[in-house]
Tab-separated table of C-alpha atoms in Angstrom:
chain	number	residue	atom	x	y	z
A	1	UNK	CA	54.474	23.596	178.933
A	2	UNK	CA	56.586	20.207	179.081
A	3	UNK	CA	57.841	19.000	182.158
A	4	UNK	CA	62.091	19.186	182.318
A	5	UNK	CA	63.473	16.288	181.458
A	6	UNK	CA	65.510	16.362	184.939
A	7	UNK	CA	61.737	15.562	186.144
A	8	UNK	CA	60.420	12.613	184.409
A	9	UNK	CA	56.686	12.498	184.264
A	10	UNK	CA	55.564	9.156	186.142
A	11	UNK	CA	53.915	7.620	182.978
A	12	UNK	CA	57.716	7.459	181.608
A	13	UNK	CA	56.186	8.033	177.972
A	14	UNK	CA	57.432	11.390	175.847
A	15	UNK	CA	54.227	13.687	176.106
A	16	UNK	CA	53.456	13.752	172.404
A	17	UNK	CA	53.326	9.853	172.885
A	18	UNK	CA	51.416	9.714	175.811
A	19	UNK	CA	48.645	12.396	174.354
A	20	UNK	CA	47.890	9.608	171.122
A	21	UNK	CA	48.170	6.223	173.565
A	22	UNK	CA	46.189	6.762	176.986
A	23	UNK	CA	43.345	8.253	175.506
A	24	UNK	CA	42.750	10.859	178.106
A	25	UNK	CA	39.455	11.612	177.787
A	26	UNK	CA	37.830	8.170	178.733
A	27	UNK	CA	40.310	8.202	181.532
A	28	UNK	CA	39.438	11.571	183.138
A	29	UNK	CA	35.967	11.270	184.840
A	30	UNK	CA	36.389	8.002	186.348
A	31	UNK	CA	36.861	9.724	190.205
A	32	UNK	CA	33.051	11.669	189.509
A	33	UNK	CA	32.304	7.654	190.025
A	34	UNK	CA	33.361	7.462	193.640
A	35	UNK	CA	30.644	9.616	194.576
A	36	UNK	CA	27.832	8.374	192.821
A	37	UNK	CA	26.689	6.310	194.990
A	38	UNK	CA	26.300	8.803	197.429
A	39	UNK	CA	24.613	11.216	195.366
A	40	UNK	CA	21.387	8.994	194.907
A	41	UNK	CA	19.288	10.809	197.856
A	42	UNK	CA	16.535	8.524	198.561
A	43	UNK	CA	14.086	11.550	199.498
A	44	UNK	CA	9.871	10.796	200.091
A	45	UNK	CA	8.319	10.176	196.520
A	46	UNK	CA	11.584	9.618	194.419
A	47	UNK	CA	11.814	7.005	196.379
A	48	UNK	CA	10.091	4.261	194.141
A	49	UNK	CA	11.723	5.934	191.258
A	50	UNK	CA	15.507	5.615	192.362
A	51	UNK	CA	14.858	1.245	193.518
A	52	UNK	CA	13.581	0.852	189.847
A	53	UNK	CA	15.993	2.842	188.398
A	54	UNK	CA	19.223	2.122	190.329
A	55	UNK	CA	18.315	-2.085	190.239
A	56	UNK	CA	17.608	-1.852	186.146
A	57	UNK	CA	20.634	0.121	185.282
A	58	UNK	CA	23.550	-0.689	187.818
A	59	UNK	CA	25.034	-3.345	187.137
A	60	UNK	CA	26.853	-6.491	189.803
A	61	UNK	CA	29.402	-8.559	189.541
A	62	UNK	CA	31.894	-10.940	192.254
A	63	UNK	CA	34.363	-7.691	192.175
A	64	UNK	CA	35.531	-8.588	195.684
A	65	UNK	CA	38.100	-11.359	197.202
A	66	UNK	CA	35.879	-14.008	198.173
A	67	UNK	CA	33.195	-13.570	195.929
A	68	UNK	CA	32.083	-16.106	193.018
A	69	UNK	CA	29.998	-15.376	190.046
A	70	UNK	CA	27.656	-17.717	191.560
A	71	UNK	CA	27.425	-16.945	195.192
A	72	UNK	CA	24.939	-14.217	195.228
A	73	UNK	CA	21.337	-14.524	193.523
A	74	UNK	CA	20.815	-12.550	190.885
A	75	UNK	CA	24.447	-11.198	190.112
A	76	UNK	CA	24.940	-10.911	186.491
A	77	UNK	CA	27.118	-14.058	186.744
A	78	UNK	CA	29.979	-12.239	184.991
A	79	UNK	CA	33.390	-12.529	186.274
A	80	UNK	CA	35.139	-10.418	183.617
A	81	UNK	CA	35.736	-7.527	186.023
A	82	UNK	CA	36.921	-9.591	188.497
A	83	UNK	CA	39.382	-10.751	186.459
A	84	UNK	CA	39.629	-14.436	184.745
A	85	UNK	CA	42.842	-14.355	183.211
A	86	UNK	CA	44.704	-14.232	186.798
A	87	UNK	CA	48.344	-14.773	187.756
A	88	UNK	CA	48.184	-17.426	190.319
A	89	UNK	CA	49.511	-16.507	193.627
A	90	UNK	CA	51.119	-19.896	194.362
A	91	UNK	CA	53.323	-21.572	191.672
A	92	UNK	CA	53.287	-22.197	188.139
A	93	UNK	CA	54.172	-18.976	186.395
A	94	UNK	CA	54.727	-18.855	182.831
A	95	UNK	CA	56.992	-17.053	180.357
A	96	UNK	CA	57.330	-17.130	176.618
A	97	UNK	CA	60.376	-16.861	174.334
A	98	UNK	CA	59.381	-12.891	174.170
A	99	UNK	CA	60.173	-12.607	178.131
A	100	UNK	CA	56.153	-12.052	178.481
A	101	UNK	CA	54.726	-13.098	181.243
A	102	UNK	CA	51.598	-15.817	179.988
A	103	UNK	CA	48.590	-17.331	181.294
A	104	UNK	CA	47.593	-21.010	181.064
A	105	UNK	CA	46.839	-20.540	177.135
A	106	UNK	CA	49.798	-18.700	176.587
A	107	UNK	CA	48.297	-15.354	176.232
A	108	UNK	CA	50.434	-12.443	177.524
A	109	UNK	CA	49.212	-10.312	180.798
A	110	UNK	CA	48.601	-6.640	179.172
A	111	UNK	CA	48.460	-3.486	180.970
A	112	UNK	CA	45.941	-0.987	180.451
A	113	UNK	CA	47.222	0.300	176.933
A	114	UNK	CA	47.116	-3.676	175.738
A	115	UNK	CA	50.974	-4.054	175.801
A	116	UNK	CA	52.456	-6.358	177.757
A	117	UNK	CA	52.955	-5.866	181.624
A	118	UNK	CA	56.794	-5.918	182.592
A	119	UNK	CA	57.815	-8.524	184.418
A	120	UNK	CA	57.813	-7.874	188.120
A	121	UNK	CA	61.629	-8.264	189.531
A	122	UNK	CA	61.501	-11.576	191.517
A	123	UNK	CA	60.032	-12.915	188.572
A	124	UNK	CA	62.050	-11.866	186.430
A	125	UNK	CA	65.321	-12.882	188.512
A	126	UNK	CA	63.421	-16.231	188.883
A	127	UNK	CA	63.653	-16.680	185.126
A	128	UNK	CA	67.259	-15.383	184.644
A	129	UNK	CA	68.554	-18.333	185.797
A	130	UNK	CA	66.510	-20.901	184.297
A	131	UNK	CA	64.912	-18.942	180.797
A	132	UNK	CA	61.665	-19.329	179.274
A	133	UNK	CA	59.253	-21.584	180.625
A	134	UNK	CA	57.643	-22.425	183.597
A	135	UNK	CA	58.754	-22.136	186.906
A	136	UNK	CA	57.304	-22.473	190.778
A	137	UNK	CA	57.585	-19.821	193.023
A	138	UNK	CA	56.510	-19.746	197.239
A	139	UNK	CA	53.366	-18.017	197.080
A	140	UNK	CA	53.712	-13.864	198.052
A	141	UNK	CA	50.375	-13.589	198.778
A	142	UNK	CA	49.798	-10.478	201.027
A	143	UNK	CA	48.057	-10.576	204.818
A	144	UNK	CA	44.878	-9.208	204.485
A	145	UNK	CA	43.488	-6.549	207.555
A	146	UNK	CA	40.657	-7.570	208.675
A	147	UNK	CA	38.038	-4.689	210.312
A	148	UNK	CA	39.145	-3.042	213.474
A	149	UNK	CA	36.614	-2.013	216.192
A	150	UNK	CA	38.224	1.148	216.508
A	151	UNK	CA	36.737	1.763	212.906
A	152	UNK	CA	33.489	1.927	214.223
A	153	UNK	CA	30.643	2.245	211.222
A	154	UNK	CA	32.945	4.297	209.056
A	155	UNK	CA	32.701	2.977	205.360
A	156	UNK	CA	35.794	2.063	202.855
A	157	UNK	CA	35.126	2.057	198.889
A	158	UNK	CA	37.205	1.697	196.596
A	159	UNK	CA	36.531	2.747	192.842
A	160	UNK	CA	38.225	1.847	189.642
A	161	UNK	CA	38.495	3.251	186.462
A	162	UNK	CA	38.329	0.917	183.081
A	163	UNK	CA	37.323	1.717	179.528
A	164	UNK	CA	36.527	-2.366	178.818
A	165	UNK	CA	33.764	-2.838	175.990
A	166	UNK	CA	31.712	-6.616	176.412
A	167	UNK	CA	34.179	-8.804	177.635
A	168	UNK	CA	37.457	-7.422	178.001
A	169	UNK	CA	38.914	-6.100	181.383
A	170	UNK	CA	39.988	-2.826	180.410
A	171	UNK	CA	41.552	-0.041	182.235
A	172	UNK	CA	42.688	1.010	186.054
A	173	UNK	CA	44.669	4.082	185.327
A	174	UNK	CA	42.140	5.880	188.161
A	175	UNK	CA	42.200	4.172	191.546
A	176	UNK	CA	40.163	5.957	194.082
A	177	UNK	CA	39.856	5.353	197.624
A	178	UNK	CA	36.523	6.376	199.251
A	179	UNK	CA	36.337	6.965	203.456
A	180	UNK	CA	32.753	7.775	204.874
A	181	UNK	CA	32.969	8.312	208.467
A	182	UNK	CA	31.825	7.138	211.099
A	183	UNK	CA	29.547	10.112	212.034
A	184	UNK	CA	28.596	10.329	208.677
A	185	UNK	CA	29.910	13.937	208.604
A	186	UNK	CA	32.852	13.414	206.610
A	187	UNK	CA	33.806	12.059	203.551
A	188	UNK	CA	37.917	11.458	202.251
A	189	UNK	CA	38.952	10.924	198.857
A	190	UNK	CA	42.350	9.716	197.717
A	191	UNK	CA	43.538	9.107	194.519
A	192	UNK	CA	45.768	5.944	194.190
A	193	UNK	CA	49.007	7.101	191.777
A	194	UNK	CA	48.724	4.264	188.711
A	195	UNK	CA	52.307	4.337	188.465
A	196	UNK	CA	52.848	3.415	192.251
A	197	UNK	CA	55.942	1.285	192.888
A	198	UNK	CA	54.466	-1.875	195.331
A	199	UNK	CA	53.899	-5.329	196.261
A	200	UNK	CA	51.570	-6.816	194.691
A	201	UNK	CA	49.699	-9.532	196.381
A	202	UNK	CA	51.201	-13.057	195.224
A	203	UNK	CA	53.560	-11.315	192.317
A	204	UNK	CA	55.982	-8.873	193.560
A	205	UNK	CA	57.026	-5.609	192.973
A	206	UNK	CA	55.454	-3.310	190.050
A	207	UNK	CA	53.802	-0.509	189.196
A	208	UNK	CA	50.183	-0.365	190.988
A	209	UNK	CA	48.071	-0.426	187.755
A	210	UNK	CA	49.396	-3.682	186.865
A	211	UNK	CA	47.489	-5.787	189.361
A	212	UNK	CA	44.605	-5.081	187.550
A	213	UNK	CA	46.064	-6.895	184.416
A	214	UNK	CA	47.008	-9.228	186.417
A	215	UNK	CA	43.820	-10.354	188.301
A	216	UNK	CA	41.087	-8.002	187.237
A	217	UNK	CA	39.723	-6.305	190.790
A	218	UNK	CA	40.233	-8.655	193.355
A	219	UNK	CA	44.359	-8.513	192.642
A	220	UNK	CA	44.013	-5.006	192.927
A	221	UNK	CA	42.059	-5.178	196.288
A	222	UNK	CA	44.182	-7.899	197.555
A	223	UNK	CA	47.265	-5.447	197.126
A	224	UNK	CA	45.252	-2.303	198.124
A	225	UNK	CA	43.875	-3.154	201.533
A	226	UNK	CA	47.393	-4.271	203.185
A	227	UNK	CA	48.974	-0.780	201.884
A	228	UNK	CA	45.786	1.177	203.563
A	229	UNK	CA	45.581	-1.119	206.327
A	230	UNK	CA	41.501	-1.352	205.884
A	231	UNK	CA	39.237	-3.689	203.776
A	232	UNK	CA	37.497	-2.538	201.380
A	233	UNK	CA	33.886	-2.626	202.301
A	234	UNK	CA	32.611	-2.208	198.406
A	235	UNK	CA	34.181	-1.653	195.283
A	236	UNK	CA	32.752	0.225	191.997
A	237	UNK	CA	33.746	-0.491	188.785
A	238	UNK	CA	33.421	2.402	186.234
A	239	UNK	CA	33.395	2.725	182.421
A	240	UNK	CA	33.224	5.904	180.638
A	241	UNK	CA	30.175	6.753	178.527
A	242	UNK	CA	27.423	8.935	179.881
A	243	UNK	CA	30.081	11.131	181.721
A	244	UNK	CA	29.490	14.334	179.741
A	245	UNK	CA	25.762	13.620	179.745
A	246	UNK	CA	25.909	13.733	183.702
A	247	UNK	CA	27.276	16.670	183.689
A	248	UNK	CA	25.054	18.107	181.442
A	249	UNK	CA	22.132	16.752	182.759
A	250	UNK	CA	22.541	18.928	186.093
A	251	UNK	CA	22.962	22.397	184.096
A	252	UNK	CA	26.934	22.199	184.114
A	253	UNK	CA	29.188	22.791	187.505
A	254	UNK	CA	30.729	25.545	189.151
A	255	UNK	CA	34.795	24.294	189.891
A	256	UNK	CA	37.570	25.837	191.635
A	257	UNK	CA	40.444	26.505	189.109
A	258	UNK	CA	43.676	26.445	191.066
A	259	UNK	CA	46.270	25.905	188.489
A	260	UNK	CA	46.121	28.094	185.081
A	261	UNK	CA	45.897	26.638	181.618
A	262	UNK	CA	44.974	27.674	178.089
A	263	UNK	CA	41.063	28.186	178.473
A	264	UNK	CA	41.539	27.736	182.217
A	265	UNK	CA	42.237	30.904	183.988
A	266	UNK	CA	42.614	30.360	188.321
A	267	UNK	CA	39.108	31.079	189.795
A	268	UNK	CA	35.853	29.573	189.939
A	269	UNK	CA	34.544	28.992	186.318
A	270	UNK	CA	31.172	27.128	184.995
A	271	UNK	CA	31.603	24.104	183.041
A	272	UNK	CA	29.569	21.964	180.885
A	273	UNK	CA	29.796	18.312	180.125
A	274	UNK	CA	32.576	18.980	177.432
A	275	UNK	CA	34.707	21.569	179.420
A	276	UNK	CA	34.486	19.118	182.325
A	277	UNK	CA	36.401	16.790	179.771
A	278	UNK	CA	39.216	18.988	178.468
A	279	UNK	CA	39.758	20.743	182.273
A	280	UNK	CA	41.154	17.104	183.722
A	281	UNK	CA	42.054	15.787	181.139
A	282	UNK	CA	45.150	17.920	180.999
A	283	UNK	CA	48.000	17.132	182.247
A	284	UNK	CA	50.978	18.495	180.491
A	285	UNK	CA	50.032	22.521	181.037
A	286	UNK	CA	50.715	21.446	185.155
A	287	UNK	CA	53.472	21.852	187.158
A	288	UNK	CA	52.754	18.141	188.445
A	289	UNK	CA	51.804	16.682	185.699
A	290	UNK	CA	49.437	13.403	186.694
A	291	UNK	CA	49.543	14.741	190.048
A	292	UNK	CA	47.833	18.380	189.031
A	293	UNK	CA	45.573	16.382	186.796
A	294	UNK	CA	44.642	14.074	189.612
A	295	UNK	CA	43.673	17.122	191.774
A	296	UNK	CA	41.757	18.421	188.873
A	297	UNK	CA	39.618	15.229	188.900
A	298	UNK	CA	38.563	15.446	192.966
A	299	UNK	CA	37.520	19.322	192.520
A	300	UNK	CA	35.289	18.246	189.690
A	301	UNK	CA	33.922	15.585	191.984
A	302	UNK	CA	33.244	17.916	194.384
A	303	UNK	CA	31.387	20.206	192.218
A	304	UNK	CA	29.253	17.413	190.749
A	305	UNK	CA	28.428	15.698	193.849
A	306	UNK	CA	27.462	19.373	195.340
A	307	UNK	CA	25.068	20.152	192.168
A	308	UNK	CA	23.504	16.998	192.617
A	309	UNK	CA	22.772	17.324	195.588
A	310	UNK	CA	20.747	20.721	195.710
A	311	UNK	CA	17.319	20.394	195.782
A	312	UNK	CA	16.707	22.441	193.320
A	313	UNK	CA	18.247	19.450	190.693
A	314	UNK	CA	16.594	16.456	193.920
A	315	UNK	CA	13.652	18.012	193.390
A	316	UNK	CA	13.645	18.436	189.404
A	317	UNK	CA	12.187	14.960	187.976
A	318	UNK	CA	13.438	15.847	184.736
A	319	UNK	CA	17.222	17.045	185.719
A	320	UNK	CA	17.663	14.326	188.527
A	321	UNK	CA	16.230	11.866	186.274
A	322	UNK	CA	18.583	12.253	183.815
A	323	UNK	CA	21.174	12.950	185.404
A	324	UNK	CA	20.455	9.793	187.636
A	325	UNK	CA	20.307	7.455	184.414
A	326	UNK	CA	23.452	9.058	182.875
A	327	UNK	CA	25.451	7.680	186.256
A	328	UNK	CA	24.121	4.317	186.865
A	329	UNK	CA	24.004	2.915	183.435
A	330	UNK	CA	28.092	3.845	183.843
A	331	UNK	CA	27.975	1.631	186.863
A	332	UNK	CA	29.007	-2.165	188.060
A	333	UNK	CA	29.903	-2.960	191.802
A	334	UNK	CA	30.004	-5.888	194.030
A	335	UNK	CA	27.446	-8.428	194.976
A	336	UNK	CA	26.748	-7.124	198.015
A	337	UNK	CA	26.562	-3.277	197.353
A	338	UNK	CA	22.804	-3.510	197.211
A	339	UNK	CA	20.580	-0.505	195.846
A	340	UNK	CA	19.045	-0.336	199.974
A	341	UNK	CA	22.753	0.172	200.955
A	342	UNK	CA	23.437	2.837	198.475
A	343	UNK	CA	20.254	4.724	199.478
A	344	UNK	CA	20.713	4.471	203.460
A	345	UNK	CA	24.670	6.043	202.757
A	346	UNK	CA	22.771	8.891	200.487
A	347	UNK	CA	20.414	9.411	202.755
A	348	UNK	CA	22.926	9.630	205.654
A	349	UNK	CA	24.775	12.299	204.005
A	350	UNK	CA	22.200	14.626	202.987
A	351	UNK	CA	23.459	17.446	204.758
A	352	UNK	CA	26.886	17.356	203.657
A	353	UNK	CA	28.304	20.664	202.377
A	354	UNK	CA	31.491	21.249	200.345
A	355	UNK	CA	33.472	21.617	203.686
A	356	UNK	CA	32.898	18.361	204.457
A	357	UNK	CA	34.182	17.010	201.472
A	358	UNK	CA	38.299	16.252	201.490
A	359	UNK	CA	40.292	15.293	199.036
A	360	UNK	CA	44.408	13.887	198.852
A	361	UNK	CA	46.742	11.329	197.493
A	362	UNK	CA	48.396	8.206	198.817
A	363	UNK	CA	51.723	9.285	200.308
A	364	UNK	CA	54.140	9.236	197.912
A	365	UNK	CA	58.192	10.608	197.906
A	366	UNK	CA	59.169	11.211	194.657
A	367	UNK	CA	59.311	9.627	190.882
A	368	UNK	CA	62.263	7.317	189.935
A	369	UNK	CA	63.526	4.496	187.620
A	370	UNK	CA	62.598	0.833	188.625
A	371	UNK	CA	63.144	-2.351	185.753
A	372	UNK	CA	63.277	0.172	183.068
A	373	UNK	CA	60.424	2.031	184.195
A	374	UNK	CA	59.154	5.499	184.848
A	375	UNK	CA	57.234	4.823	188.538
A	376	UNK	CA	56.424	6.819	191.651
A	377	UNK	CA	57.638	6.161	195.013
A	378	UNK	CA	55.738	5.752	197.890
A	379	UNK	CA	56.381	7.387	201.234
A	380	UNK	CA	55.781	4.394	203.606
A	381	UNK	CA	56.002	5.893	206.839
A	382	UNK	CA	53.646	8.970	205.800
A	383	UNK	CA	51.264	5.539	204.557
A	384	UNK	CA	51.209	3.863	207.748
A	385	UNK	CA	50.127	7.369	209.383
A	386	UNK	CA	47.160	7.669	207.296
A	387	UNK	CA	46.845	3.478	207.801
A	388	UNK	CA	46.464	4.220	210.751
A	389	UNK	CA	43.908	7.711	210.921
A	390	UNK	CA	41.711	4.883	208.320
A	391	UNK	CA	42.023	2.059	211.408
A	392	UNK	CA	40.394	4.638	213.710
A	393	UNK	CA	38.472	6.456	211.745
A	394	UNK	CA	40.428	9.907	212.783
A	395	UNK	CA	41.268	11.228	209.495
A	396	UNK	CA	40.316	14.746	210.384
A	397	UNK	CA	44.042	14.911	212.317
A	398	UNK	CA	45.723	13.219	209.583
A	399	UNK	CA	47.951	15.462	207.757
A	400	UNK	CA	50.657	14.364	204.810
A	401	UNK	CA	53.794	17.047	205.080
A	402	UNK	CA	55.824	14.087	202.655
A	403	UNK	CA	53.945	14.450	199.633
A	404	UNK	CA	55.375	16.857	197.155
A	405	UNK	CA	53.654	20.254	196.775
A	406	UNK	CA	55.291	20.975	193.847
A	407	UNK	CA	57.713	19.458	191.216
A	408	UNK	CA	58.285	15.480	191.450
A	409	UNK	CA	60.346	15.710	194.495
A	410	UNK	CA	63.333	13.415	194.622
A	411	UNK	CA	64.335	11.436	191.759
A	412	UNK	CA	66.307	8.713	191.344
């Protein structure tokens, strides 16, 4: 069932469209990532097996502000994720005679899909009055939080979705942010909407998704961390192949169906690898369309992460092995996110149960119209509550009334 068209989905596309462009499939398992580093348990003899494994197949890159290809030994040296074709935040901003928005070698910034990003509306007012060209702007460069005491040893990732093959950047339509608290008896997962309307650090105003085109990971973090009021501690970057085999590796999952679709009745149904696929990948049988899809993706996560992390899969060399391999060869984070760091976080949550394990959006108020595109609004008061419940690690208290339950909520 198609959503009315008094409620415009928040991609903005016509759902035939939509189903042949995003290519749904490689776009769907990208929040199983957020959790895979705290699925390798770093238990007595696997031990040996999980360093060699985890250091030959993960793969590290600068992915965070700050960080150069060359300032850790032994990073791959790659700054493709990171982002090298990168809109600078002070001045010299170009445009063609197409109204694109260009990079030193006149190449257009694309969004995910490879089409050109829309130009952001200071820019674009910037250029109204002078036309194609280039043209110096004040830099909009967003204050960065820096890491309160009152956040004690709780842990912020944040993991991003991209389909890029070799060289090329790739996708960010799945933005997730991961909270580990304190205690280490809690984990939070919330999915950033990709069509977001927000500030981007140094650009302006646009749709979420397109600070990735325009400066690869660290534009993304840069505009990330002042809206959640954190920094990010590490960031994952995903890509999509060896998804299915992860699932299948582990036996398939159990998952909580809450909203019906064809093949998909409500309860709790097994899935394999390829189930998995076509289960949140759907978005167009849901009453909230990316939204329902998005909450689709976290109750898979939780029922991977859960498998995993029986013993009776820890414990199987063969199952845990390959299930193990399937995940990090998907895998490239920061510098810093060292395989020691990954297995003292495992380790730290090995008793976690499903209880523990929550799962939300960023606040947001509605869908609307912005420059000729289909975006979702943010709810910034609700956002500076859970700001705040990240600051002080207190996010069992935080609770979002604002969000939409159902429908797309105001539009405008």
């Amino acid at each position: 069932m198609e959503e009315p068209a008094a409620h415009p989905t928040p991609e903005g596309d016509p759902p035939r469209r939509a189903r042949r462009r995003r290519h749904p499939v490689r776009n769907s398992f990208i929040v199983l990532a957020s959790l895979l580093v705290l699925a390798v348990a770093a238990i007595g003899g696997y031990a040996w097996y999980l360093n060699d494994k985890v250091d030959h197949n993960v793969k590290r890159e600068a992915l965070l502000p700050g960080q150069s290809a060359s300032s850790t030994p032994g990073s791959s040296g790659s700054s493709s994720a990171s982002g090298t074709n990168v809109l600078s935040d002070t001045a010299e901003i170009r445009m063609n005679a197409k109204g694109q928005l260009v990079d030193g070698q006149d190449k257009p910034y694309v969004d995910e899909l490879g089409n050109p990003i829309p130009v952001p509306v200071e820019i674009q007012q910037a250029f109204a009055k002078q036309g194609p060209g280039v043209i110096t702007l004040p830099s909009k460069r967003l204050a960065q939080p820096s890491r309160a005491a009152t956040q004690h040893d709780s842990l912020n990732y944040l993991v991003i979705g991209s389909d890029r093959r070799g060289s090329e950047r790739g996708r960010s339509d799945v933005m997730v942010l991961v909270h580990v608290s304190s205690d280490r008896k809690r984990v939070d997962l919330f999915h950033f909407p990709r069509d977001l309307w927000t500030n981007i650090s140094g650009i302006g105003h646009a749709k979420l998704n397109a600070a990735y085109g325009f400066g690869g990971t660290k534009k993304l973090i840069e505009t990330i961390q002042p809206m959640v009021g954190v920094p990010i501690d590490h960031v994952a970057l995903v890509d999509f192949q060896g998804f299915q085999k992860m699932t299948d590796a582990i036996g398939g999952v159990d998952v909580q169906v809450r909203e019906a679709s064809p093949g998909y009745p409500v309860g709790t149904m097994h899935m394999n690898g390829q189930q998995g696929l076509d289960f949140v990948r759907d978005r167009h049988d849901l009453a909230q369309g990316d939204m329902g899809r998005g909450q689709r993706q976290m109750d898979f996560i939780k029922a991977v992460l859960m498998k995993a992390l029986q013993p009776s899969v820890l414990l199987n060399p063969s199952e845990f092995g390959a299930f193990l391999d399937a995940a990090t060869t998907s895998l490239t984070v920061d510098q810093t996110f060292t395989t020691s760091a990954m297995r003292d976080v495992a380790f730290s949550l090995r008793n976690m149960s499903s209880s523990d394990i929550h799962t939300g959006t960023i606040p947001w108020s509605g869908v609307g119209m912005e420059n000729r595109q289909s975006i979702v609004r943010p709810a910034p008061e609700q956002l500076a509550k859970l700001a705040e419940a990240l600051r002080t690690d207190s996010l069992a208290g935080y609770v979002d009334n604002v969000s939409p339950k159902t429908g797309f909520g105001p539009t405008s």
